[in-house]
Amino acid sequence: MDTLLQFLQGTFGSVWPLVWTLAKIVAIIAPLMLAVAYLTFWERKVIGWMQVRIGPNRVGPWGLLQPIADGVKLLLKEIVIPTKSNTWIFLLAPGLALAPALAAWAVIPFNDTLVLANIDASLLYVMAIASMGVYGIILSGWASNSKYAFLGGMRSAAQMISYEIAMGFALITVLMISNSLNLVEIVNIQKKGMFADNGLGFLSWNWLPLLPMFVIYLISGIAETNRAPFDLAEGESEIVGYHAEYSGMAFALFFLAEYANMILVSTLVSILFLGGWLSPVGFLPDGIIWLFGKVAFILLLFLWFRATFPRYRYDQLMRLGWKVFIPICLVWLVVVGVWMMSPWNIWK
Amino acid sequence: MEFNTAVFYFLSAVLVFASLRVITARNAVVAALHLILAFFSAGGVWALLQAEFLAIGIILIYVGAVMVLFLFVVMMLDINIDRLREGFWSYLPLGAIVGLVMVAELGAVLSANYLSVLASDAPQAVAGVSNTKALGRLIYTDFVYPFELASVVLLVAIIAAVAITYRAPKPTKSKNPADQIRIQARDRVRVLQMPAEKQD
């Protein structure tokens, strides 16, 4: 491996750092896209089983090639551009939706050292990048030159902004007790504690002392990604969403963005509250496999919620965000602050 | 040319172009989009100066929150371009004078301090100390009173904005969801047992 690296370094010369960084980006994005494709398949299977159906089983063994067939279908479909729409912004919007979902992965750590850019303010970076996802939605609604899409875009954008506040407060408590904005350090701080010393690491993770914040972050994450039961963006049966005018690959990009965001939120929940790559019990080693397991579990929750809960009404959604979550966050912020100043501070 | 310098010139070119488009674009939404691009490039320039907190802050606050609400408003405005162009020439002299005064003031303030600054004069980040941490420490120790004062001013602004737009709630028919969930079938429906009558 080292000799191969040295050989490549010699061949590329001064542009080697650029090439090497690009290679690392591809190594993150390509598996992510594959995971997105198979998440759609897994979703249809899981919901099928929960509703006593079979789910997709025609293409390939056990239907495993279904997402590839879907991708090819969407690629070959015509992209209809509505007349009098703003063509540039209409075509730019899907990209603006997908790009933040991918850019945030630059600072996501997979273990102590396996991270593309280990910057000090990585949590802030994730918040900043995630807050830009709303532009794809708001612009697609506006550029479509359609009243339905416009109102749908406004609705989704208002929903995302509302829940971003609750998410931000949940993150503030995490960085208070971690005393750091660095995601690697936030995970490493969860290694310490009374329970971790006795081999019960999973009780030392942030989810237990920050239980209300954990629940709020998870639910806000579902609302933020426009997933059921908060999927007012595309409630197929009753309401028209911001991507009403999109077809073919342009629509598929919104779809990819939604699923990439789901994986991103699940990874963040795992890192911030569930100890990232840390092993839950003392006698098993830490490793990247634990991170993937936790992410898969949170993703299963996403699908489970979709199969279980009826859709929220819009006013209920706003009430939950502004009148329930934000007050709880403010109270718990003070509770954590007082806790940290008291003699019972467990995060020293 | 160094890599950093090339990135700086690229970001600055984008920043200048976007700023020009903000004031020349005919469509208000396009102008707002270019303002977003300008903020983003400014964040990039700050990141080059190793001010990562400011760089991420401008993107998080201005791009992520302020401009979204701005777009909300701008998209719903009903702007008539022809009406806006009326009286352009009659307002031009006054506008030009105000603009020139502002340019002169800015130039006077900035040129004294910044025109002769070299890249090497920029304060270098101390290794091992996070920029964000250093800033936070300064704000909450040395400058805690000005900082708290600024937050109180913002709070007053929030309350004032709410007070100006506040309308007393109309009597609505909205229900408390908790009460709705707690209701039992027997509170609403009474099932009567009626023995069937015999016909003769």
XYZ file of C-alpha atoms in Angstrom:
548
model
C 0.000 0.000 0.000
C 2.732 2.459 0.994
C 4.783 1.692 -2.096
C 1.697 2.185 -4.261
C 1.063 5.553 -2.631
C 4.679 6.574 -3.163
C 4.539 5.516 -6.787
C 1.366 7.553 -7.374
C 2.872 10.499 -5.521
C 5.843 10.401 -7.858
C 3.659 10.214 -10.957
C 1.389 13.137 -10.083
C 4.094 15.345 -8.591
C 2.849 18.658 -7.219
C -0.835 18.067 -7.926
C -0.735 14.922 -5.766
C -2.521 16.469 -2.713
C -5.389 17.533 -4.985
C -5.642 14.093 -6.591
C -5.429 12.348 -3.219
C -8.185 14.565 -1.739
C -10.396 13.944 -4.765
C -9.831 10.204 -4.373
C -10.889 10.435 -0.731
C -14.012 12.412 -1.674
C -14.940 9.741 -4.210
C -14.314 7.081 -1.570
C -16.935 8.762 0.628
C -19.494 9.809 -2.002
C -19.611 6.584 -4.047
C -20.550 4.292 -1.119
C -22.956 6.999 0.084
C -24.780 7.011 -3.260
C -24.907 3.221 -3.205
C -26.312 3.376 0.334
C -28.927 5.886 -0.842
C -29.990 3.570 -3.673
C -30.294 0.581 -1.375
C -31.998 2.639 1.325
C -34.897 3.208 -1.078
C -35.019 -0.529 -1.697
C -34.790 -1.340 2.022
C -37.535 1.174 2.753
C -39.918 -0.456 0.320
C -39.082 -3.903 1.678
C -39.419 -2.932 5.355
C -42.674 -1.060 4.864
C -43.914 -3.968 2.785
C -43.195 -6.428 5.585
C -44.779 -4.133 8.163
C -47.918 -3.962 6.066
C -47.890 -7.729 5.376
C -46.904 -7.293 1.744
C -43.856 -8.643 -0.058
C -42.348 -5.488 -1.491
C -40.263 -5.351 -4.683
C -39.132 -8.879 -5.655
C -39.154 -8.929 -9.478
C -35.821 -7.446 -10.578
C -32.844 -9.624 -9.731
C -32.624 -12.079 -6.825
C -34.944 -10.947 -3.971
C -35.538 -7.784 -5.993
C -32.008 -6.616 -5.233
C -31.535 -4.911 -8.609
C -34.703 -2.847 -8.217
C -32.916 0.434 -7.285
C -30.694 0.118 -10.358
C -33.723 -0.384 -12.577
C -35.344 2.649 -10.937
C -32.236 4.741 -11.501
C -32.026 3.794 -15.174
C -35.715 4.550 -15.596
C -35.350 8.019 -14.063
C -32.245 8.728 -16.167
C -34.034 7.890 -19.391
C -37.160 9.897 -18.630
C -37.702 13.266 -20.241
C -37.191 16.351 -18.117
C -40.168 18.579 -18.745
C -39.408 22.266 -18.203
C -42.582 24.271 -17.658
C -43.115 27.191 -20.024
C -42.383 30.627 -18.547
C -40.482 29.030 -15.713
C -37.067 30.414 -14.853
C -35.064 27.695 -16.619
C -31.711 28.399 -14.987
C -32.997 28.393 -11.452
C -35.350 25.516 -12.264
C -32.372 23.351 -13.213
C -30.104 24.756 -10.486
C -32.503 23.995 -7.629
C -32.137 20.159 -7.563
C -28.369 20.608 -7.429
C -28.709 23.074 -4.571
C -30.798 20.507 -2.719
C -28.291 17.691 -3.198
C -24.987 19.564 -2.760
C -25.335 20.409 0.979
C -26.335 16.820 1.729
C -23.012 15.696 0.217
C -20.803 18.609 1.350
C -21.550 17.994 5.024
C -19.780 14.620 4.795
C -16.431 16.416 4.554
C -16.191 16.653 8.348
C -18.040 13.494 9.403
C -15.572 11.230 11.252
C -15.811 7.465 10.787
C -13.322 6.773 13.541
C -10.549 8.549 15.435
C -8.489 9.246 12.328
C -10.694 8.377 9.366
C -12.092 11.807 8.526
C -11.660 13.880 5.372
C -11.177 17.226 7.154
C -10.721 17.165 10.910
C -11.443 20.853 11.535
C -11.993 22.405 14.952
C -15.406 23.867 14.212
C -16.813 20.803 12.450
C -20.143 20.895 14.289
C -20.627 24.534 13.235
C -19.692 23.568 9.681
C -22.329 20.846 9.628
C -24.946 23.270 10.960
C -24.008 25.899 8.363
C -24.070 23.463 5.459
C -27.286 21.804 6.611
C -28.997 25.181 6.860
C -28.407 25.708 3.137
C -30.470 22.705 2.082
C -33.589 24.837 2.225
C -32.567 26.825 -0.875
C -33.142 23.901 -3.212
C -36.697 23.628 -1.953
C -37.593 27.307 -1.898
C -36.073 27.954 -5.337
C -37.606 24.912 -6.994
C -40.993 26.058 -5.769
C -40.469 29.563 -7.081
C -38.831 28.693 -10.405
C -41.528 26.208 -11.381
C -43.950 29.068 -12.132
C -46.746 27.051 -10.577
C -48.947 28.053 -7.667
C -49.004 24.563 -6.204
C -45.237 24.179 -6.308
C -44.736 27.695 -4.932
C -47.021 27.164 -1.954
C -45.483 23.730 -1.408
C -42.014 25.253 -1.405
C -43.043 27.931 1.085
C -44.599 25.303 3.330
C -41.551 23.045 3.305
C -39.149 25.939 3.792
C -41.109 27.239 6.785
C -41.094 23.728 8.251
C -37.347 23.324 7.825
C -36.523 26.731 9.313
C -38.762 26.079 12.319
C -37.179 22.774 13.159
C -33.657 24.034 12.557
C -33.997 26.166 15.695
C -34.855 23.195 17.891
C -32.025 21.217 16.298
C -29.597 24.051 16.958
C -30.537 24.193 20.636
C -30.095 20.438 20.962
C -26.627 20.799 19.449
C -25.784 23.628 21.861
C -26.327 21.341 24.864
C -24.117 18.719 23.236
C -21.273 21.151 22.670
C -21.698 22.533 26.209
C -21.036 19.181 27.825
C -18.396 18.202 25.258
C -16.572 21.521 25.617
C -15.696 21.242 21.939
C -17.081 21.802 18.451
C -14.965 19.010 17.009
C -16.965 15.898 16.147
C -14.040 13.577 16.909
C -13.693 15.070 20.383
C -17.452 14.938 20.927
C -17.286 11.184 20.389
C -14.139 10.739 22.469
C -15.673 12.588 25.421
C -18.454 9.967 25.497
C -15.829 7.335 26.226
C -15.372 8.644 29.753
C -17.685 8.253 32.699
C -18.684 6.083 35.611
C -20.505 3.513 33.478
C -17.780 3.339 30.826
C -15.227 2.491 33.534
C -17.412 -0.448 34.560
C -17.710 -1.801 31.029
C -21.178 -0.390 30.306
C -20.141 2.203 27.735
C -23.585 2.691 26.235
C -24.810 4.293 29.474
C -22.046 6.903 29.279
C -23.092 8.148 25.857
C -24.798 11.502 25.545
C -28.274 10.077 24.973
C -28.833 9.345 28.663
C -28.007 12.693 30.312
C -29.444 14.535 27.316
C -32.452 12.265 26.766
C -34.939 15.095 25.967
C -32.427 16.639 23.543
C -31.810 13.261 21.910
C -35.527 12.751 21.291
C -35.984 16.339 20.070
C -32.996 16.085 17.746
C -34.234 12.824 16.273
C -37.780 14.112 15.710
C -36.518 17.441 14.360
C -34.222 15.507 12.049
C -37.237 13.662 10.658
C -39.077 16.967 10.172
C -35.951 18.538 8.666
C -35.666 15.823 6.026
C -39.381 16.111 5.220
C -40.020 12.484 6.151
C -43.230 10.895 7.386
C -45.051 11.762 9.635
C -43.923 15.277 8.681
C -43.849 14.680 4.910
C -46.026 17.610 3.941
C -43.588 18.241 1.093
C -44.977 15.296 -0.809
C -47.996 13.909 0.954
C -48.980 11.924 -2.110
C -52.563 11.390 -1.108
C -53.656 14.865 -0.102
C -51.298 17.749 -0.792
C -49.003 18.985 -3.601
C -45.342 19.619 -2.897
C -42.554 21.819 -4.198
C -41.358 19.300 -6.805
C -44.722 19.008 -8.521
C -43.291 20.222 -11.850
C -40.131 18.111 -11.802
C -39.681 14.905 -13.750
C -36.950 12.461 -14.697
C -33.464 12.992 -13.317
C -34.266 16.463 -11.943
C -36.866 14.871 -9.685
C -34.483 12.042 -8.879
C -31.974 14.563 -7.516
C -34.528 15.748 -4.934
C -35.132 12.126 -4.097
C -31.398 11.466 -3.700
C -31.067 14.587 -1.557
C -33.842 13.438 0.755
C -32.267 10.031 1.304
C -28.718 11.411 1.583
C -30.042 13.809 4.220
C -31.653 10.908 6.065
C -28.311 9.114 6.204
C -26.577 12.327 7.274
C -29.033 12.987 10.112
C -28.758 9.358 11.253
C -24.973 9.606 11.265
C -25.093 12.842 13.234
C -27.467 11.322 15.788
C -25.107 8.362 16.116
C -22.062 10.590 16.554
C -23.585 13.192 18.860
C -25.768 11.045 21.095
C -24.949 7.383 20.546
C -21.180 7.418 20.843
C -20.264 7.131 17.158
C -17.770 4.313 16.675
C -17.574 3.448 20.397
C -18.482 -0.047 21.439
C -21.508 -0.300 23.753
C -19.827 -2.750 26.126
C -16.315 -2.891 27.504
C -15.290 -6.346 26.252
C -15.810 -5.567 22.549
C -13.390 -3.303 20.646
C -14.439 0.063 19.220
C -14.716 0.205 15.466
C -16.322 1.700 12.423
C -18.744 -1.212 12.316
C -20.499 0.150 15.424
C -21.062 3.490 13.665
C -22.606 1.743 10.670
C -24.770 -0.382 12.964
C -26.068 2.666 14.814
C -26.740 4.526 11.560
C -28.637 1.521 10.216
C -30.703 1.387 13.413
C -31.662 5.086 13.227
C -32.517 4.661 9.535
C -34.744 1.742 10.462
C -36.492 4.077 12.925
C -37.117 6.512 10.048
C -38.779 3.761 8.008
C -40.628 2.374 11.017
C -42.095 5.815 11.776
C -43.222 6.123 8.193
C -45.049 2.824 8.350
C -46.589 3.614 11.745
C -47.657 7.209 12.237
C -50.387 9.121 10.400
C -49.339 12.392 8.807
C -49.324 15.535 10.910
C -51.550 18.443 9.984
C -49.559 21.594 9.145
C -50.720 23.612 12.163
C -49.939 20.689 14.471
C -46.483 20.463 12.940
C -45.775 24.140 13.581
C -47.227 23.917 17.091
C -44.960 20.974 17.908
C -41.880 22.812 16.666
C -42.440 26.234 18.179
C -44.574 25.640 21.263
C -43.298 22.267 22.461
C -39.738 21.638 21.283
C -38.232 25.104 21.627
C -39.492 25.665 25.214
C -38.255 22.192 26.224
C -34.888 22.992 24.659
C -34.619 26.308 26.507
C -35.441 24.660 29.842
C -33.018 21.782 29.307
C -30.305 24.230 28.278
C -30.601 25.901 31.691
C -30.804 22.514 33.441
C -27.586 21.359 31.788
C -25.905 24.674 32.571
C -26.805 24.445 36.252
C -25.838 20.770 36.305
C -22.410 21.594 34.916
C -21.854 24.280 37.548
C -23.048 22.043 40.407
C -20.829 19.588 42.329
C -22.575 16.705 40.497
C -21.009 17.650 37.174
C -20.257 14.346 35.431
C -18.436 15.786 32.409
C -15.199 16.951 34.038
C 1.205 32.151 -7.875
C 0.474 30.421 -4.630
C -2.653 28.273 -4.330
C -4.087 30.488 -1.580
C -3.605 33.613 -3.688
C -5.344 32.018 -6.649
C -8.281 31.028 -4.434
C -8.384 34.555 -3.006
C -8.571 36.166 -6.452
C -11.234 33.693 -7.560
C -13.400 34.327 -4.505
C -12.903 38.085 -4.771
C -13.865 38.071 -8.447
C -17.031 36.119 -7.649
C -17.747 38.497 -4.744
C -17.396 41.616 -6.889
C -19.427 40.148 -9.741
C -22.204 38.991 -7.385
C -22.313 42.356 -5.631
C -22.651 44.144 -8.968
C -25.447 41.814 -10.011
C -27.280 42.557 -6.742
C -27.753 46.163 -7.806
C -28.127 45.599 -11.554
C -30.390 42.538 -11.748
C -33.914 43.421 -12.839
C -35.535 40.485 -11.098
C -35.629 40.960 -7.328
C -35.265 37.215 -6.680
C -32.191 37.017 -8.898
C -30.727 39.990 -7.021
C -31.361 38.251 -3.689
C -29.705 35.073 -5.013
C -26.625 37.049 -5.977
C -26.572 38.604 -2.519
C -26.461 35.039 -1.146
C -23.573 34.247 -3.485
C -21.812 37.414 -2.294
C -22.172 36.399 1.369
C -20.891 32.946 0.542
C -17.801 34.292 -1.235
C -17.162 36.704 1.640
C -17.273 33.708 3.972
C -14.723 32.014 1.739
C -12.389 35.030 1.890
C -12.630 35.068 5.686
C -11.885 31.358 5.801
C -8.709 32.101 3.818
C -7.741 34.585 6.548
C -8.107 31.725 9.079
C -11.137 33.365 10.663
C -13.108 30.156 10.511
C -15.703 31.182 13.098
C -16.648 34.330 11.171
C -16.645 32.406 7.900
C -18.998 29.727 9.181
C -20.994 32.325 11.112
C -21.823 34.380 8.031
C -22.931 31.261 6.176
C -24.932 29.899 9.116
C -26.641 33.193 9.987
C -26.849 35.236 6.796
C -27.007 32.539 4.121
C -28.819 29.932 6.200
C -31.372 32.065 8.012
C -31.583 35.754 7.137
C -31.559 35.363 3.369
C -34.113 32.544 3.443
C -36.599 34.835 5.164
C -35.548 37.606 2.786
C -36.314 35.359 -0.193
C -39.670 34.517 1.359
C -40.608 38.189 1.335
C -39.048 39.028 -2.035
C -40.756 36.121 -3.787
C -44.158 37.243 -2.622
C -43.672 40.906 -3.569
C -45.609 42.133 -6.527
C -43.010 44.300 -8.216
C -43.768 46.270 -11.329
C -40.470 47.063 -13.071
C -41.937 49.928 -15.118
C -43.302 51.661 -12.041
C -39.893 51.311 -10.381
C -38.172 52.928 -13.336
C -40.404 55.972 -13.239
C -38.581 59.021 -11.941
C -35.163 57.364 -12.241
C -33.606 60.474 -13.777
C -35.182 62.913 -11.355
C -33.911 60.934 -8.348
C -30.492 60.328 -9.875
C -28.701 63.555 -8.739
C -29.681 63.120 -5.078
C -28.884 59.409 -5.202
C -25.523 60.046 -6.835
C -24.569 62.626 -4.179
C -25.506 60.278 -1.310
C -23.623 57.439 -2.999
C -20.487 59.521 -3.545
C -20.515 60.749 0.067
C -20.753 57.156 1.274
C -17.901 56.039 -0.976
C -15.760 58.957 0.223
C -16.468 58.171 3.887
C -15.747 54.494 3.489
C -12.579 55.297 1.574
C -11.411 57.724 4.238
C -11.970 55.210 7.015
C -10.616 52.156 5.252
C -7.725 53.542 3.232
C -5.918 54.871 6.298
C -5.937 51.460 7.923
C -6.026 48.844 5.237
C -4.548 49.992 1.934
C -0.971 49.452 3.084
C -1.645 46.174 4.919
C 0.423 43.239 3.721
C -0.734 39.652 3.785
C 2.043 38.934 6.256
C 0.549 41.470 8.692
C -2.589 39.382 9.152
C -2.603 37.907 12.646
C -1.564 34.278 12.442
C -3.545 31.666 14.307
C -1.675 30.262 17.271
C -1.096 26.576 16.760
C -3.171 24.366 19.019
C -5.677 27.045 20.018
C -8.980 26.945 18.214
C -10.073 30.244 16.747
C -13.623 29.684 17.940
C -12.488 28.854 21.464
C -10.287 31.957 21.647
C -13.115 34.164 20.423
C -15.566 32.649 22.899
C -13.141 33.124 25.769
C -12.642 36.800 24.893
C -16.350 37.485 24.460
C -17.338 35.924 27.772
C -14.484 37.307 29.868
C -12.971 40.598 28.694
C -15.917 41.840 26.668
C -18.783 40.284 28.591
C -20.594 43.577 29.365
C -20.597 44.978 25.789
C -21.623 41.545 24.531
C -24.513 41.230 26.988
C -25.531 44.797 26.178
C -25.673 43.918 22.484
C -27.849 40.912 23.239
C -30.201 43.060 25.311
C -30.477 45.514 22.410
C -31.363 42.593 20.126
C -33.935 41.353 22.632
C -35.538 44.795 22.744
C -35.637 44.772 18.931
C -37.331 41.371 18.917
C -39.947 42.429 21.448
C -40.538 45.682 19.579
C -41.012 43.850 16.279
C -43.467 41.454 17.899
C -45.304 44.303 19.633
C -45.674 46.264 16.385
C -47.128 43.356 14.430
C -49.092 41.787 17.274
C -52.814 41.427 16.814
C -54.924 40.258 19.726
C -55.982 36.674 19.105
C -59.384 36.310 17.590
C -61.673 33.826 19.291
C -60.845 30.690 17.332
C -62.342 27.269 17.279
C -58.938 25.614 17.584
C -58.886 22.531 19.755
C -56.340 21.360 22.260
C -54.958 18.147 20.739
C -54.376 16.657 24.198
C -58.083 16.965 24.995
C -58.921 15.435 21.648
C -56.724 12.449 22.317
C -58.022 11.984 25.847
C -61.667 11.769 24.750
C -63.426 8.452 25.160
C -66.122 7.081 22.933
C -68.639 7.067 25.767
C -68.253 10.837 26.277
C -69.570 11.441 22.798
C -71.925 8.608 21.923
C -74.566 7.078 24.120
C -75.612 3.618 23.057
C -79.150 2.895 24.003
C -80.411 -0.607 24.481
C -83.944 -0.763 23.151
C -85.777 -4.029 23.366
C -87.464 -4.924 20.137
C -91.191 -4.432 20.266
C -93.378 -7.288 19.281
C -95.685 -6.732 16.345
C -98.942 -8.521 16.335
